[in-house]
Amino acid sequence: MPERIHFLVCQNFLPEVEAVLGGGDPLLEGVTASAFPSRCGRPPLLAEEIRQALPEGAVPVQVVGSACLSALANEACGSCRTTRIGPCFDLVADRQLVRQLLQEGDYLVTPGWLARWRELVAAWGFDEDGLRAFLRETTRRIHLLDTGTLADAPDHLRELAGHVGLPSETTWTGLDHLALELRGIVLCRRLELQRARSESALRQLHQKSADYAMVVDLLERFSAAGRERDAIEKVLEIFTMLFAPRELAYVAFEEGQCARIHCPGSDPRPVDEATRARVATFEGDEAWNEATHSILLRLGDARGTFGVVVVDRVACPEFGAHYANLTHAILPVCGLSVGNARDREELLRTDAALRDANQKLALLATVDGLTGIPNRRRFDERLQAECRRSIREESPLSVILLDVDHFKAFNDAYGHLAGDDCLKRIARVLFECIGRPDDLVARWGGEEFVVLLPGTSAPGASRVAERIRVNVREERIPHRASPVDPNVTVSLGTATVLAQEASDASRLVSLADEALYEAKAAGRNRSIARECALAAAGRARRGARTPGTVEAGPGGA
């Protein structure tokens, strides 16, 4: 069906226009007409008068006129278009004829104007005498351009001519010229409308291409979404760009229930009751509300719902079908992204829990449960590593092995709980007596402790041992069952090796154990040092005391 067009013409020409439109011309099918007030440009029509004369409905309107439209512009009439001709008689007669008659001094009239000449003249402000004087001064004759639409037009012509005292003339024009003019206007307007539709379709095509390119670009960004929250932010970003809604939210589900709500630019929060009720009644994958221009979109897979996107008051609801096509394409990908992010986070949580459990197990395996210091297993691991470093750097390595004097008697006298507390206090004293990060204090077993001193010579180790002995005694832990001292004391054996001598870690510990045995045999509460040959020789070359046993204690400190 041809494009509908509505003509808005001068009231004087409405009969002619209606006659042409009713003539069965296929080109003018779907064209209608109505009139605006006829004032012949005195004064010109205003935009408001045109708007009041417009028909109801969204029909393209073409306003056709002459001097009466001089105050109008296309912008002033909204969606209307105006066609301004020269003299309005050009609508019904050949332009050359109209100009010839005007040049000869004829006053041109049409049937529609003649039917209302008294009314129109009065509107111009002329009385009968004034009209007669005006026309006789400027006009040779009254000339009717007869279109044949009003049978009484000749009678009205004689009446006007007789009133002003001028001769009259009639020229038959018919409706052919008017029909040709209307066809031209209709063709131009329909071409303009078709061009506008084509341009709109092309813009929509470009917009659709841009939308799909945008969606593809955004979907590529999902690959960088490592967390579920990151994936949700990407989902919200996509739907913000697609719908430009006034309000947008993502309701995350956990175990089939609403868990939290995410909104652009804000932290997740608990789901309010209104949103919870709205989402709870949502069925299917999408639901469009025409009244509120809102849409609900479900994200999920075979495992269930991951979340629901709530889009309220979209910016351009007329593109609802286009949006639906886009959402059908991206919803599965959005659901896949959120699901993958959830799986990834679950794997990370499981992996972190396993690592934490392994670390705790490793810690339990290398820490003494009573004192909280490293146990013998940890000491053995460190001893092997420090022996290799001693060889590599040709540096000394020392070990102190110590035993709490008469500890069995202490337990018999004070009980095992007091014994445990005693060992804890001694462990703390040992820890306080070493000051370097590489030094290690460990529980050797029972009431025995061991200290590992990397890069420490025999004199240095002896000083540390003596400091331990003194500080333990100064802790003043009562020991009434000790024959050595009224307070708890310790005996210590120190051993030092250098370079290649460190290749045998057990030899270093054996030397420290022998020194400890000697300290206990010598009366306890003392420290005795042993050195391997290379360590002793190196100290001798530096002018130190003759190598051998270094003893310190109550009588030899």
Coordinates of C-alpha atoms in Angstrom, one line a residue, residues 291-513:
A291 CA 4.5 -1.5 30.9
T292 CA 7.7 -0.8 32.8
H293 CA 10.2 -1.5 30.0
S294 CA 12.0 -4.0 32.2
I295 CA 13.5 -7.4 31.5
L296 CA 14.7 -10.3 33.7
L297 CA 17.4 -12.6 32.3
R298 CA 18.4 -15.9 33.9
L299 CA 22.1 -17.1 33.8
G300 CA 22.9 -20.7 34.5
D301 CA 23.5 -24.2 33.1
A302 CA 22.4 -27.8 33.7
R303 CA 23.5 -27.4 37.3
G304 CA 21.0 -24.7 38.0
T305 CA 20.7 -20.9 38.2
F306 CA 23.8 -18.8 38.8
G307 CA 22.0 -15.5 38.9
V308 CA 19.3 -13.3 37.4
V309 CA 20.0 -10.0 35.6
V310 CA 17.4 -7.4 36.5
V311 CA 17.2 -4.6 33.8
D312 CA 14.7 -1.8 34.6
R313 CA 13.5 1.0 32.3
V314 CA 15.6 0.5 29.2
A315 CA 16.5 3.6 27.3
C316 CA 15.1 2.6 23.9
P317 CA 12.2 0.0 24.4
E318 CA 11.3 0.3 20.7
F319 CA 14.4 -1.9 20.0
G320 CA 13.1 -4.7 22.1
A321 CA 13.2 -7.3 19.4
H322 CA 16.8 -6.3 18.6
Y323 CA 17.8 -6.5 22.2
A324 CA 16.1 -10.0 22.4
N325 CA 18.3 -11.3 19.6
L326 CA 21.4 -10.0 21.2
T327 CA 20.5 -11.4 24.6
H328 CA 19.8 -14.8 23.1
A329 CA 23.3 -14.8 21.6
I330 CA 25.2 -13.7 24.8
L331 CA 23.2 -15.2 27.6
P332 CA 24.8 -18.7 27.2
V333 CA 28.2 -17.2 27.1
C334 CA 27.6 -15.0 30.1
G335 CA 26.3 -18.0 32.0
L336 CA 29.4 -20.0 30.9
S337 CA 31.7 -17.2 32.1
V338 CA 30.0 -17.0 35.6
G339 CA 29.9 -20.8 35.9
N340 CA 33.6 -21.1 35.0
A341 CA 34.6 -18.3 37.4
R342 CA 32.6 -20.1 40.2
D343 CA 34.4 -23.4 39.4
R344 CA 37.7 -21.7 39.3
E345 CA 37.1 -20.0 42.7
E346 CA 36.0 -23.4 44.1
L347 CA 39.2 -25.0 42.8
L348 CA 41.3 -22.2 44.2
R349 CA 39.6 -22.5 47.6
T350 CA 40.1 -26.3 47.6
D351 CA 43.8 -25.8 46.6
A352 CA 44.3 -23.2 49.2
A353 CA 42.8 -25.5 51.9
L354 CA 45.0 -28.3 50.8
R355 CA 48.1 -26.1 50.9
D356 CA 47.1 -24.8 54.3
A357 CA 46.6 -28.4 55.5
N358 CA 49.9 -29.5 54.1
Q359 CA 51.7 -26.6 55.7
K360 CA 50.1 -27.4 59.0
L361 CA 51.1 -31.0 58.7
A362 CA 54.6 -30.0 57.7
L363 CA 54.8 -27.7 60.7
L364 CA 53.5 -30.4 63.0
A365 CA 56.1 -32.7 61.6
T366 CA 59.0 -30.3 62.3
V367 CA 57.9 -28.6 65.5
D368 CA 58.1 -29.9 69.0
G369 CA 54.6 -30.2 70.5
L370 CA 55.6 -29.3 74.0
T371 CA 58.0 -26.4 73.7
G372 CA 56.9 -25.0 70.3
I373 CA 60.5 -25.0 69.0
P374 CA 61.8 -27.1 66.0
N375 CA 62.1 -30.8 66.7
R376 CA 65.0 -33.2 65.9
R377 CA 63.6 -33.8 62.4
R378 CA 63.9 -30.1 61.6
F379 CA 67.4 -30.0 63.1
D380 CA 68.6 -32.9 61.0
E381 CA 67.3 -31.2 57.8
R382 CA 69.0 -27.9 58.7
L383 CA 72.2 -29.7 59.8
Q384 CA 72.6 -31.3 56.4
A385 CA 72.0 -28.0 54.6
E386 CA 74.5 -26.1 56.8
C387 CA 77.1 -28.8 56.4
R388 CA 76.9 -28.3 52.6
R389 CA 77.2 -24.6 53.0
S390 CA 80.2 -25.0 55.3
I391 CA 82.0 -27.0 52.6
R392 CA 81.0 -24.6 49.9
E393 CA 82.0 -21.4 51.8
E394 CA 84.9 -23.0 53.8
S395 CA 83.3 -21.6 57.0
P396 CA 83.1 -23.1 60.5
L397 CA 80.0 -24.9 61.8
S398 CA 79.3 -25.4 65.5
V399 CA 76.7 -27.5 67.4
I400 CA 75.8 -27.2 71.1
L401 CA 74.2 -30.2 72.7
L402 CA 72.8 -29.7 76.3
D403 CA 71.1 -31.7 79.0
V404 CA 69.1 -30.6 82.0
D405 CA 70.9 -31.8 85.1
H406 CA 69.1 -34.4 87.2
F407 CA 65.9 -33.9 85.4
K408 CA 64.4 -37.2 86.4
A409 CA 64.9 -36.2 90.1
F410 CA 63.1 -32.9 89.2
N411 CA 60.1 -34.8 87.8
D412 CA 60.0 -37.1 90.9
A413 CA 60.1 -34.1 93.2
Y414 CA 57.8 -31.7 91.4
G415 CA 55.7 -33.8 89.1
H416 CA 55.6 -34.1 85.3
L417 CA 53.5 -30.9 84.8
A418 CA 56.2 -28.9 86.5
G419 CA 58.7 -30.8 84.4
D420 CA 57.0 -29.8 81.2
D421 CA 56.9 -26.1 82.4
C422 CA 60.6 -26.3 83.2
L423 CA 61.4 -27.5 79.7
K424 CA 59.3 -24.7 78.1
R425 CA 61.2 -22.1 80.2
I426 CA 64.5 -23.5 79.2
A427 CA 63.5 -23.5 75.5
R428 CA 62.6 -19.8 75.8
V429 CA 66.0 -19.1 77.4
L430 CA 67.8 -20.9 74.6
F431 CA 65.8 -18.9 72.0
E432 CA 66.8 -15.6 73.7
C433 CA 70.5 -16.6 73.8
I434 CA 70.8 -16.8 70.0
G435 CA 70.6 -13.6 68.0
R436 CA 71.1 -14.5 64.3
P437 CA 68.4 -15.5 61.8
D438 CA 70.4 -18.6 60.7
D439 CA 70.9 -20.0 64.2
L440 CA 68.6 -22.8 65.2
V441 CA 67.4 -24.1 68.6
A442 CA 65.7 -27.5 68.6
R443 CA 64.6 -30.1 71.1
W444 CA 66.8 -33.1 70.8
G445 CA 64.6 -35.4 72.9
G446 CA 63.5 -35.8 76.5
E447 CA 65.4 -33.2 78.5
E448 CA 68.0 -32.6 75.8
F449 CA 68.2 -29.6 73.5
V450 CA 70.5 -28.8 70.5
V451 CA 71.7 -25.5 69.1
L452 CA 73.0 -25.1 65.5
L453 CA 75.4 -22.2 64.9
P454 CA 76.4 -21.7 61.2
G455 CA 79.6 -19.7 60.6
T456 CA 80.5 -19.9 64.2
S457 CA 84.0 -20.8 65.4
A458 CA 84.8 -22.8 68.6
P459 CA 85.4 -19.7 70.8
G460 CA 82.2 -18.2 69.6
A461 CA 80.2 -21.4 70.2
S462 CA 81.8 -21.6 73.7
R463 CA 80.6 -18.1 74.5
V464 CA 77.1 -18.9 73.4
A465 CA 77.1 -22.1 75.5
E466 CA 78.3 -20.3 78.5
R467 CA 75.7 -17.6 78.1
I468 CA 73.0 -20.4 77.9
R469 CA 74.4 -22.0 81.1
V470 CA 74.4 -18.8 83.0
N471 CA 71.0 -17.6 81.8
V472 CA 69.4 -21.0 82.6
R473 CA 70.7 -20.8 86.2
E474 CA 69.6 -17.2 86.4
E475 CA 66.1 -18.3 85.5
R476 CA 66.1 -19.6 89.1
I477 CA 63.8 -22.6 88.6
P478 CA 63.9 -24.3 92.0
H479 CA 65.4 -27.9 92.1
R480 CA 65.6 -29.1 95.6
A481 CA 66.5 -32.6 94.4
S482 CA 69.6 -31.5 92.6
P483 CA 73.0 -32.2 94.3
V484 CA 74.6 -29.6 92.0
D485 CA 72.7 -26.4 92.7
P486 CA 69.4 -25.4 94.4
N487 CA 68.2 -24.2 91.0
V488 CA 67.9 -26.0 87.7
T489 CA 71.2 -26.1 85.7
V490 CA 72.3 -27.5 82.4
S491 CA 75.4 -29.2 81.1
L492 CA 76.6 -28.4 77.6
G493 CA 78.9 -30.0 75.0
T494 CA 80.1 -27.9 72.0
A495 CA 81.7 -29.2 68.8
T496 CA 83.1 -27.3 65.8
V497 CA 84.1 -28.5 62.3
L498 CA 85.5 -26.7 59.3
A499 CA 85.1 -27.2 55.5
Q500 CA 85.6 -30.8 54.4
E501 CA 85.2 -32.0 58.0
A502 CA 81.5 -31.0 57.7
S503 CA 80.9 -33.7 55.1
D504 CA 80.1 -36.1 58.0
A505 CA 77.3 -34.4 59.9
S506 CA 77.0 -37.3 62.3
R507 CA 80.7 -36.8 63.3
L508 CA 79.9 -33.2 64.4
V509 CA 77.0 -34.4 66.6
S510 CA 79.1 -37.2 68.0
L511 CA 81.8 -34.7 69.1
A512 CA 79.2 -32.5 70.8
D513 CA 77.7 -35.6 72.5

